[in-house]
Amino acid sequence: MTSPVTVDTIIEAHWIIPVEPEKTVLIDHAIVIDDGIIKAILPSSQARIQFTSLNHIALNRHVIIPGLINLHTHAAMTLLRGLADDLPLMEWLNHHIWPTEKQFVDANFVMDGVKLACAEMLKGGITCFNDMYYFPEVTAKAVIETGMRAAIGLIVIDFPSSYASDADDYLAKGLALRDQYPQHPQLSFCLAPHAPYTVNDRVLANIMTYADQLDLPVHIHLHETHDEITHSLNTCGLRPLARLHQLGLLGPKLIAVHMVHLIEKEIKLLKQQNCNVAHCPSSNLKLASGFAPVTDLLAHGINVGVGTDGAASNNRLDMFEEMRLTALLAKASSHKAETLPAHQALRMATLNGAIALGLDKITGSLSIGKAADITAVDFSGLTLSSCFDPVSHLVYVAGQEHVSHVWVNGKLLLDDGELVTLNEKELINRAIQWQKRLNS
């Protein structure tokens, strides 16, 4: 008889939802992890025979899913949560957020804000996030310390900040950062021009050149509000998407965030160019930006992932809430209850995000050979009883408070609800100190 193979970790669970293949639910199965990689997924009874591990975890009332992927956020802005609520986007930015950032944002602000965000995201089952903010080198350092995975946005914007003097300086510093981490197991990078109304044509053209040369995604706010479109028509004579198309920015590397206000020919253009969309339903609702035509985007075969946006405009980094809203808003707007079923919402919050970031060979689903980026959700509580369909429960019932365990690259970062690499009390104290500074 063959001796069992020794591996790093074996996780048994009542349900495993791998996302790939679609609509698959495995009952009483185990995930076998070795050297941070998923080595096998098989019935628990077979796993006990074929493998052995000192780290054998039995989650008998849990569902295991791929780690959630937050396709758009501004992690450091967690320190600005609730600073200026109930305002439209441009008033919120021009009169509150940008002035506050100009006065207070520095490397220390970003480090504390990103760590606070990482803690919140890990406790909510998020293993990877796509960021856009100042001092991306600090964000990268914080991510490495916490053990999470992140796509670091190399922000570019036309106006100066404490981070960079002009658009060329932003771009140069961002590209230098990317060169520091050519193959880091937790980090990837995106070029992140803020928006069409804050980045000029020359810089956008340069960004497209670098994206092609370095094979980097381009992460940009786009078609978020009516004001944005009106401004573009008045200054350029083109709607923002047409302007980006003219500059050569549309393509499979583009991650277009929000995409609320679209006409039919623009949706067809997005499909023709194989663009990706990051859907942020809570932020769109809170800023009264509108309702993104997600049903139409999906019907055209466009890859749509889900993001929270920053905590200053959401005000939570809760991907369970975003999944639920994604499904419910699609049903309401289409007047069809069968629109965007739960399994599709889960895929949008996992694998679709990985595809947009070019990380789908690494993460986004539970597949042999992929990184062990895993979230466990405890279904033993009162509000989750009884369960007829675990996928439906994940989207319509479960919340971030039900997440019990999180692994990234096979490393346990959340253990029975407790953070492993971050000190929660210390993070709260730092946030309180920043709140006092901002209020002074």
Short mmCIF file of C-alpha atoms in Angstrom, two decimals:
data_model
loop_
_atom_site.label_atom_id
_atom_site.label_comp_id
_atom_site.label_asym_id
_atom_site.label_seq_id
_atom_site.Cartn_x
_atom_site.Cartn_y
_atom_site.Cartn_z
CA MET A 1 0.00 0.00 0.00
CA THR A 2 1.31 3.43 -0.97
CA SER A 3 2.17 5.71 1.94
CA PRO A 4 0.22 8.97 2.15
CA VAL A 5 1.95 12.04 0.74
CA THR A 6 2.90 14.69 3.30
CA VAL A 7 1.65 18.19 2.42
CA ASP A 8 1.47 21.54 4.16
CA THR A 9 -2.28 21.86 4.71
CA ILE A 10 -5.50 19.91 4.22
CA ILE A 11 -8.81 21.77 4.53
CA GLU A 12 -12.03 19.76 4.74
CA ALA A 13 -15.37 21.48 4.32
CA HIS A 14 -19.01 20.54 4.00
CA TRP A 15 -19.27 22.52 0.73
CA ILE A 16 -16.61 23.63 -1.73
CA ILE A 17 -17.64 25.99 -4.52
CA PRO A 18 -14.68 26.16 -6.93
CA VAL A 19 -16.35 28.62 -9.42
CA GLU A 20 -14.72 26.59 -12.18
CA PRO A 21 -16.40 24.47 -13.52
CA GLU A 22 -19.50 26.67 -13.40
CA LYS A 23 -22.38 25.79 -11.06
CA THR A 24 -20.29 23.13 -9.30
CA VAL A 25 -20.88 22.43 -5.62
CA LEU A 26 -18.72 19.75 -4.01
CA ILE A 27 -20.01 18.15 -0.80
CA ASP A 28 -17.70 16.74 1.89
CA HIS A 29 -14.55 17.44 -0.08
CA ALA A 30 -11.04 18.57 0.85
CA ILE A 31 -8.52 20.96 -0.62
CA VAL A 32 -4.91 19.83 -0.41
CA ILE A 33 -2.30 22.61 -0.33
CA ASP A 34 1.44 22.35 -0.66
CA ASP A 35 3.96 25.16 -1.10
CA GLY A 36 1.11 27.66 -1.42
CA ILE A 37 -0.48 25.84 -4.38
CA ILE A 38 -3.66 23.76 -4.62
CA LYS A 39 -2.39 20.23 -5.15
CA ALA A 40 -5.70 18.35 -5.13
CA ILE A 41 -9.45 18.71 -4.57
CA LEU A 42 -11.09 15.42 -3.74
CA PRO A 43 -13.58 13.74 -1.39
CA SER A 44 -12.50 14.09 2.23
CA SER A 45 -12.50 10.31 2.71
CA GLN A 46 -9.95 9.94 -0.09
CA ALA A 47 -7.87 12.89 1.10
CA ARG A 48 -7.35 11.19 4.47
CA ILE A 49 -5.97 8.12 2.72
CA GLN A 50 -3.82 9.81 0.08
CA PHE A 51 -2.39 12.74 2.07
CA THR A 52 -1.22 13.59 5.54
CA SER A 53 -0.51 16.92 7.19
CA LEU A 54 0.14 18.33 10.64
CA ASN A 55 -2.14 21.20 9.62
CA HIS A 56 -5.42 19.40 8.99
CA ILE A 57 -8.45 21.68 9.34
CA ALA A 58 -12.03 20.37 9.47
CA LEU A 59 -14.73 22.97 8.70
CA ASN A 60 -17.83 20.84 8.94
CA ARG A 61 -20.41 23.65 8.79
CA HIS A 62 -18.62 25.86 6.31
CA VAL A 63 -18.52 26.67 2.62
CA ILE A 64 -15.16 27.16 0.92
CA ILE A 65 -14.90 29.60 -1.99
CA PRO A 66 -12.08 31.29 -3.90
CA GLY A 67 -10.87 34.42 -2.16
CA LEU A 68 -12.97 37.41 -3.22
CA ILE A 69 -11.34 39.90 -5.60
CA ASN A 70 -12.09 43.58 -5.08
CA LEU A 71 -11.63 44.94 -8.61
CA HIS A 72 -11.61 48.62 -7.66
CA THR A 73 -10.75 50.44 -4.47
CA HIS A 74 -8.67 53.21 -2.93
CA ALA A 75 -7.46 51.40 0.17
CA ALA A 76 -5.84 54.30 2.02
CA MET A 77 -9.08 56.29 1.84
CA THR A 78 -10.45 54.07 4.59
CA LEU A 79 -9.16 56.81 6.91
CA LEU A 80 -11.60 59.21 5.19
CA ARG A 81 -14.65 57.02 5.78
CA GLY A 82 -17.68 59.22 6.47
CA LEU A 83 -15.77 62.48 6.06
CA ALA A 84 -18.21 64.02 3.56
CA ASP A 85 -21.36 62.01 2.95
CA ASP A 86 -24.57 62.59 0.99
CA LEU A 87 -22.94 64.67 -1.75
CA PRO A 88 -22.64 64.24 -5.54
CA LEU A 89 -19.28 63.13 -6.94
CA MET A 90 -17.77 66.40 -8.16
CA GLU A 91 -18.82 68.42 -5.12
CA TRP A 92 -17.53 65.58 -2.91
CA LEU A 93 -14.18 65.56 -4.73
CA ASN A 94 -13.60 69.27 -5.34
CA HIS A 95 -14.74 70.68 -2.01
CA HIS A 96 -13.96 67.91 0.47
CA ILE A 97 -11.79 64.97 -0.61
CA TRP A 98 -9.13 66.68 -2.72
CA PRO A 99 -8.57 69.56 -0.25
CA THR A 100 -8.27 67.10 2.64
CA GLU A 101 -5.87 64.90 0.70
CA LYS A 102 -3.73 67.91 -0.23
CA GLN A 103 -3.37 68.81 3.43
CA PHE A 104 -2.98 65.41 5.08
CA VAL A 105 -1.99 62.61 2.71
CA ASP A 106 1.59 61.43 3.07
CA ALA A 107 3.38 58.09 3.33
CA ASN A 108 2.28 57.59 6.96
CA PHE A 109 -1.36 58.26 6.07
CA VAL A 110 -1.21 55.71 3.26
CA MET A 111 0.50 53.04 5.39
CA ASP A 112 -2.06 53.32 8.19
CA GLY A 113 -5.00 53.58 5.80
CA VAL A 114 -3.96 50.60 3.69
CA LYS A 115 -3.35 48.38 6.72
CA LEU A 116 -6.76 49.33 8.09
CA ALA A 117 -8.31 48.48 4.71
CA CYS A 118 -6.43 45.19 4.47
CA ALA A 119 -7.72 44.19 7.88
CA GLU A 120 -11.30 44.98 6.88
CA MET A 121 -10.96 43.19 3.56
CA LEU A 122 -9.38 40.08 5.06
CA LYS A 123 -12.13 39.87 7.67
CA GLY A 124 -14.58 40.08 4.76
CA GLY A 125 -13.01 37.27 2.74
CA ILE A 126 -11.16 39.45 0.21
CA THR A 127 -7.78 38.04 -0.77
CA CYS A 128 -6.89 40.40 -3.65
CA PHE A 129 -7.66 44.04 -4.39
CA ASN A 130 -6.99 46.41 -7.28
CA ASP A 131 -5.87 49.74 -5.87
CA MET A 132 -5.49 53.31 -7.10
CA TYR A 133 -3.93 55.91 -4.81
CA TYR A 134 -0.95 58.10 -4.01
CA PHE A 135 2.29 56.61 -2.66
CA PRO A 136 1.77 53.20 -4.28
CA GLU A 137 5.17 52.09 -3.00
CA VAL A 138 3.76 52.35 0.53
CA THR A 139 0.69 50.37 -0.46
CA ALA A 140 2.97 47.66 -1.88
CA LYS A 141 4.92 47.51 1.38
CA ALA A 142 1.74 47.28 3.46
CA VAL A 143 0.38 44.51 1.25
CA ILE A 144 3.59 42.49 1.58
CA GLU A 145 3.49 42.87 5.36
CA THR A 146 -0.13 41.73 5.62
CA GLY A 147 0.28 38.77 3.25
CA MET A 148 -2.55 39.81 0.91
CA ARG A 149 -2.46 39.92 -2.87
CA ALA A 150 -2.89 43.24 -4.68
CA ALA A 151 -2.70 44.88 -8.07
CA ILE A 152 -0.91 48.12 -7.27
CA GLY A 153 -2.24 51.03 -9.30
CA LEU A 154 0.46 53.33 -10.60
CA ILE A 155 -1.64 56.46 -10.29
CA VAL A 156 -1.34 59.27 -12.83
CA ILE A 157 -3.16 62.60 -12.53
CA ASP A 158 -2.50 66.05 -13.97
CA PHE A 159 -2.34 68.02 -10.74
CA PRO A 160 0.48 67.95 -8.15
CA SER A 161 0.31 66.24 -4.77
CA SER A 162 2.69 65.45 -1.94
CA TYR A 163 3.57 62.31 -3.93
CA ALA A 164 4.43 63.76 -7.35
CA SER A 165 4.75 67.13 -9.09
CA ASP A 166 3.03 66.43 -12.41
CA ALA A 167 1.73 63.61 -14.60
CA ASP A 168 5.18 62.72 -15.91
CA ASP A 169 6.53 62.51 -12.36
CA TYR A 170 3.65 60.21 -11.32
CA LEU A 171 4.34 57.95 -14.26
CA ALA A 172 8.11 57.84 -13.74
CA LYS A 173 7.77 57.02 -10.03
CA GLY A 174 5.15 54.36 -10.72
CA LEU A 175 7.22 52.61 -13.36
CA ALA A 176 10.27 52.68 -11.09
CA LEU A 177 8.19 50.98 -8.38
CA ARG A 178 7.07 48.31 -10.80
CA ASP A 179 10.72 47.62 -11.66
CA GLN A 180 11.48 47.02 -7.96
CA TYR A 181 9.10 44.04 -7.83
CA PRO A 182 9.41 42.19 -11.15
CA GLN A 183 8.04 38.85 -9.89
CA HIS A 184 6.76 39.29 -6.36
CA PRO A 185 4.30 36.51 -5.44
CA GLN A 186 1.80 38.97 -3.87
CA LEU A 187 2.04 41.90 -6.24
CA SER A 188 1.03 42.80 -9.75
CA PHE A 189 0.69 46.28 -11.25
CA CYS A 190 -1.74 48.41 -13.23
CA LEU A 191 -1.26 51.75 -14.90
CA ALA A 192 -3.89 53.89 -13.20
CA PRO A 193 -4.75 57.21 -14.87
CA HIS A 194 -7.38 58.68 -12.56
CA ALA A 195 -10.04 59.68 -15.11
CA PRO A 196 -10.39 61.27 -18.56
CA TYR A 197 -11.15 64.64 -16.95
CA THR A 198 -7.93 64.62 -14.86
CA VAL A 199 -5.40 63.26 -17.41
CA ASN A 200 -4.55 64.91 -20.72
CA ASP A 201 -4.27 63.28 -24.14
CA ARG A 202 -0.48 63.30 -24.29
CA VAL A 203 -0.17 61.44 -20.99
CA LEU A 204 -2.95 58.98 -21.88
CA ALA A 205 -1.11 58.18 -25.13
CA ASN A 206 2.11 57.60 -23.17
CA ILE A 207 0.24 55.32 -20.78
CA MET A 208 -1.05 53.25 -23.68
CA THR A 209 2.50 52.88 -25.01
CA TYR A 210 3.78 51.65 -21.65
CA ALA A 211 0.78 49.33 -21.23
CA ASP A 212 1.64 47.65 -24.53
CA GLN A 213 5.36 47.47 -23.89
CA LEU A 214 5.08 46.16 -20.32
CA ASP A 215 1.85 44.16 -20.72
CA LEU A 216 0.11 46.07 -17.91
CA PRO A 217 -3.63 46.62 -17.41
CA VAL A 218 -4.97 50.18 -17.49
CA HIS A 219 -7.29 50.98 -14.58
CA ILE A 220 -9.39 54.17 -14.99
CA HIS A 221 -12.66 55.76 -13.79
CA LEU A 222 -14.89 56.10 -16.85
CA HIS A 223 -18.45 57.19 -17.66
CA GLU A 224 -19.25 57.54 -13.97
CA THR A 225 -21.50 60.60 -14.11
CA HIS A 226 -23.46 62.76 -16.56
CA ASP A 227 -21.17 65.67 -15.62
CA GLU A 228 -18.13 63.73 -16.82
CA ILE A 229 -19.71 63.10 -20.21
CA THR A 230 -20.89 66.71 -20.58
CA HIS A 231 -17.42 67.98 -19.69
CA SER A 232 -15.84 65.71 -22.29
CA LEU A 233 -18.25 66.81 -25.00
CA ASN A 234 -17.64 70.48 -24.18
CA THR A 235 -13.84 70.22 -24.07
CA CYS A 236 -13.06 67.47 -26.60
CA GLY A 237 -16.18 67.17 -28.73
CA LEU A 238 -16.26 63.46 -27.85
CA ARG A 239 -17.77 61.27 -25.19
CA PRO A 240 -15.03 59.90 -22.88
CA LEU A 241 -15.08 56.35 -24.28
CA ALA A 242 -14.78 57.65 -27.86
CA ARG A 243 -11.86 59.82 -26.80
CA LEU A 244 -10.05 56.86 -25.24
CA HIS A 245 -10.78 54.80 -28.34
CA GLN A 246 -9.25 57.52 -30.51
CA LEU A 247 -6.14 57.43 -28.30
CA GLY A 248 -5.88 53.63 -28.63
CA LEU A 249 -6.67 52.84 -25.00
CA LEU A 250 -9.51 50.41 -25.57
CA GLY A 251 -8.61 46.76 -25.52
CA PRO A 252 -8.35 43.67 -23.28
CA LYS A 253 -5.98 45.50 -20.91
CA LEU A 254 -8.56 48.19 -20.05
CA ILE A 255 -10.38 48.00 -16.71
CA ALA A 256 -13.10 50.65 -17.01
CA VAL A 257 -14.50 51.52 -13.59
CA HIS A 258 -18.18 52.38 -13.04
CA MET A 259 -19.41 52.63 -16.66
CA VAL A 260 -22.79 53.89 -15.50
CA HIS A 261 -23.82 56.02 -18.47
CA LEU A 262 -23.52 54.08 -21.70
CA ILE A 263 -25.37 54.04 -25.00
CA GLU A 264 -25.81 50.92 -27.10
CA LYS A 265 -22.98 51.60 -29.55
CA GLU A 266 -20.58 52.09 -26.62
CA ILE A 267 -21.51 48.71 -25.17
CA LYS A 268 -20.89 47.13 -28.57
CA LEU A 269 -17.55 48.93 -28.78
CA LEU A 270 -16.52 47.59 -25.37
CA LYS A 271 -17.25 44.08 -26.59
CA GLN A 272 -15.46 44.58 -29.89
CA GLN A 273 -12.36 45.73 -28.03
CA ASN A 274 -12.66 43.02 -25.30
CA CYS A 275 -12.57 45.61 -22.51
CA ASN A 276 -13.23 44.81 -18.84
CA VAL A 277 -15.62 46.64 -16.52
CA ALA A 278 -15.39 47.08 -12.74
CA HIS A 279 -18.91 47.43 -11.35
CA CYS A 280 -19.23 49.34 -8.04
CA PRO A 281 -22.94 49.31 -7.16
CA SER A 282 -22.80 50.76 -3.62
CA SER A 283 -20.64 53.70 -4.65
CA ASN A 284 -22.81 54.37 -7.70
CA LEU A 285 -25.87 54.45 -5.46
CA LYS A 286 -24.37 56.53 -2.65
CA LEU A 287 -22.99 59.21 -4.97
CA ALA A 288 -26.24 59.14 -6.98
CA SER A 289 -24.23 58.41 -10.10
CA GLY A 290 -26.87 56.08 -11.48
CA PHE A 291 -27.40 52.44 -12.41
CA ALA A 292 -24.78 50.72 -14.54
CA PRO A 293 -26.29 48.63 -17.39
CA VAL A 294 -24.76 45.42 -16.07
CA THR A 295 -27.40 43.18 -17.64
CA ASP A 296 -26.65 44.59 -21.10
CA LEU A 297 -22.90 44.36 -20.55
CA LEU A 298 -23.15 40.71 -19.57
CA ALA A 299 -25.55 39.95 -22.42
CA HIS A 300 -22.90 41.23 -24.84
CA GLY A 301 -20.30 38.91 -23.28
CA ILE A 302 -18.26 41.67 -21.63
CA ASN A 303 -16.17 40.63 -18.65
CA VAL A 304 -17.59 42.42 -15.59
CA GLY A 305 -16.00 42.19 -12.17
CA VAL A 306 -17.08 43.78 -8.90
CA GLY A 307 -15.42 46.39 -6.71
CA THR A 308 -16.25 48.31 -3.56
CA ASP A 309 -14.63 51.63 -4.53
CA GLY A 310 -13.03 53.39 -1.56
CA ALA A 311 -14.50 53.42 1.92
CA ALA A 312 -14.92 57.19 1.61
CA SER A 313 -17.64 56.70 -1.00
CA ASN A 314 -19.18 53.34 -0.09
CA ASN A 315 -18.62 53.37 3.06
CA ARG A 316 -17.67 49.69 3.46
CA LEU A 317 -15.19 47.33 1.86
CA ASP A 318 -17.75 44.53 1.86
CA MET A 319 -17.78 42.34 -1.23
CA PHE A 320 -20.70 40.30 0.09
CA GLU A 321 -22.80 43.46 0.00
CA GLU A 322 -21.54 44.25 -3.50
CA MET A 323 -22.43 40.76 -4.75
CA ARG A 324 -25.91 41.04 -3.31
CA LEU A 325 -26.51 44.51 -4.76
CA THR A 326 -25.11 43.44 -8.13
CA ALA A 327 -27.66 40.65 -8.37
CA LEU A 328 -30.62 42.58 -6.96
CA LEU A 329 -30.12 45.73 -9.05
CA ALA A 330 -29.82 43.66 -12.21
CA LYS A 331 -33.10 41.91 -11.43
CA ALA A 332 -34.91 45.14 -10.65
CA SER A 333 -33.65 47.00 -13.72
CA SER A 334 -34.41 44.11 -16.09
CA HIS A 335 -37.77 43.26 -14.44
CA LYS A 336 -36.69 39.61 -14.59
CA ALA A 337 -36.08 37.64 -11.39
CA GLU A 338 -33.90 35.14 -13.24
CA THR A 339 -31.44 37.84 -14.32
CA LEU A 340 -27.92 37.55 -12.86
CA PRO A 341 -28.35 34.46 -10.66
CA ALA A 342 -26.26 33.88 -7.56
CA HIS A 343 -23.60 31.73 -9.22
CA GLN A 344 -22.95 34.51 -11.76
CA ALA A 345 -22.64 37.13 -9.02
CA LEU A 346 -20.07 34.94 -7.24
CA ARG A 347 -18.09 34.50 -10.44
CA MET A 348 -18.11 38.29 -10.97
CA ALA A 349 -16.66 38.74 -7.47
CA THR A 350 -13.91 36.15 -8.02
CA LEU A 351 -12.85 34.81 -11.41
CA ASN A 352 -14.03 37.77 -13.50
CA GLY A 353 -11.90 40.09 -11.40
CA ALA A 354 -8.89 37.83 -11.87
CA ILE A 355 -9.46 37.80 -15.64
CA ALA A 356 -9.57 41.61 -15.75
CA LEU A 357 -6.29 41.81 -13.84
CA GLY A 358 -4.60 39.12 -15.94
CA LEU A 359 -4.33 36.93 -12.83
CA ASP A 360 -6.76 34.15 -13.78
CA LYS A 361 -3.97 31.59 -14.15
CA ILE A 362 -3.01 32.32 -10.53
CA THR A 363 -6.23 33.03 -8.64
CA GLY A 364 -9.99 33.57 -8.96
CA SER A 365 -11.10 29.93 -8.76
CA LEU A 366 -10.21 26.81 -6.81
CA SER A 367 -8.31 24.80 -9.37
CA ILE A 368 -5.36 22.45 -9.14
CA GLY A 369 -2.17 24.37 -9.83
CA LYS A 370 -3.55 27.77 -8.78
CA ALA A 371 -2.51 29.66 -5.67
CA ALA A 372 -4.35 28.67 -2.53
CA ASP A 373 -6.32 31.93 -2.17
CA ILE A 374 -9.24 30.63 -0.15
CA THR A 375 -12.10 31.99 1.95
CA ALA A 376 -14.17 29.98 4.40
CA VAL A 377 -17.66 31.12 5.39
CA ASP A 378 -19.32 29.74 8.52
CA PHE A 379 -22.89 28.63 7.81
CA SER A 380 -23.61 27.39 11.33
CA GLY A 381 -25.33 30.53 12.60
CA LEU A 382 -29.01 31.30 13.05
CA THR A 383 -29.33 33.65 10.06
CA LEU A 384 -27.85 31.05 7.72
CA SER A 385 -30.15 28.21 8.80
CA SER A 386 -31.43 26.33 6.96
CA CYS A 387 -29.48 26.14 3.69
CA PHE A 388 -31.01 24.67 0.53
CA ASP A 389 -28.45 26.18 -1.86
CA PRO A 390 -25.04 27.33 -0.55
CA VAL A 391 -24.34 29.56 -3.58
CA SER A 392 -27.64 31.37 -3.10
CA HIS A 393 -26.88 31.72 0.60
CA LEU A 394 -23.48 33.27 -0.12
CA VAL A 395 -25.00 36.01 -2.27
CA TYR A 396 -28.36 36.68 -0.61
CA VAL A 397 -27.82 35.79 3.05
CA ALA A 398 -24.17 35.70 4.14
CA GLY A 399 -22.22 38.80 5.12
CA GLN A 400 -18.62 39.61 5.84
CA GLU A 401 -19.28 38.83 9.50
CA HIS A 402 -19.66 35.16 8.59
CA VAL A 403 -16.13 34.82 7.18
CA SER A 404 -14.08 32.60 9.48
CA HIS A 405 -10.81 31.79 7.68
CA VAL A 406 -8.76 33.26 4.84
CA TRP A 407 -5.65 31.92 3.14
CA VAL A 408 -3.49 33.70 0.54
CA ASN A 409 -0.82 31.67 -1.22
CA GLY A 410 -1.63 28.94 1.30
CA LYS A 411 -0.79 31.17 4.26
CA LEU A 412 -3.46 31.53 6.94
CA LEU A 413 -4.23 35.24 7.40
CA LEU A 414 -7.58 34.99 9.22
CA ASP A 415 -8.00 32.23 11.77
CA ASP A 416 -11.52 31.73 13.14
CA GLY A 417 -12.23 35.43 12.66
CA GLU A 418 -8.94 36.64 14.16
CA LEU A 419 -6.34 38.48 12.10
CA VAL A 420 -2.98 36.72 12.02
CA THR A 421 -0.63 39.34 10.56
CA LEU A 422 -2.32 42.54 11.77
CA ASN A 423 -3.06 43.95 15.23
CA GLU A 424 -6.70 45.03 15.19
CA LYS A 425 -6.55 47.20 18.33
CA GLU A 426 -3.48 49.00 17.06
CA LEU A 427 -5.16 49.72 13.73
CA ILE A 428 -8.23 51.15 15.47
CA ASN A 429 -6.06 53.39 17.64
CA ARG A 430 -4.18 54.69 14.59
CA ALA A 431 -7.48 55.43 12.85
CA ILE A 432 -8.70 57.39 15.87
CA GLN A 433 -5.49 59.44 15.87
CA TRP A 434 -5.97 60.30 12.20
CA GLN A 435 -9.59 61.22 12.82
CA LYS A 436 -8.47 63.72 15.50
CA ARG A 437 -5.91 65.23 13.11
CA LEU A 438 -8.41 65.58 10.30
CA ASN A 439 -10.95 67.20 12.65
CA SER A 440 -8.47 69.66 14.14
#
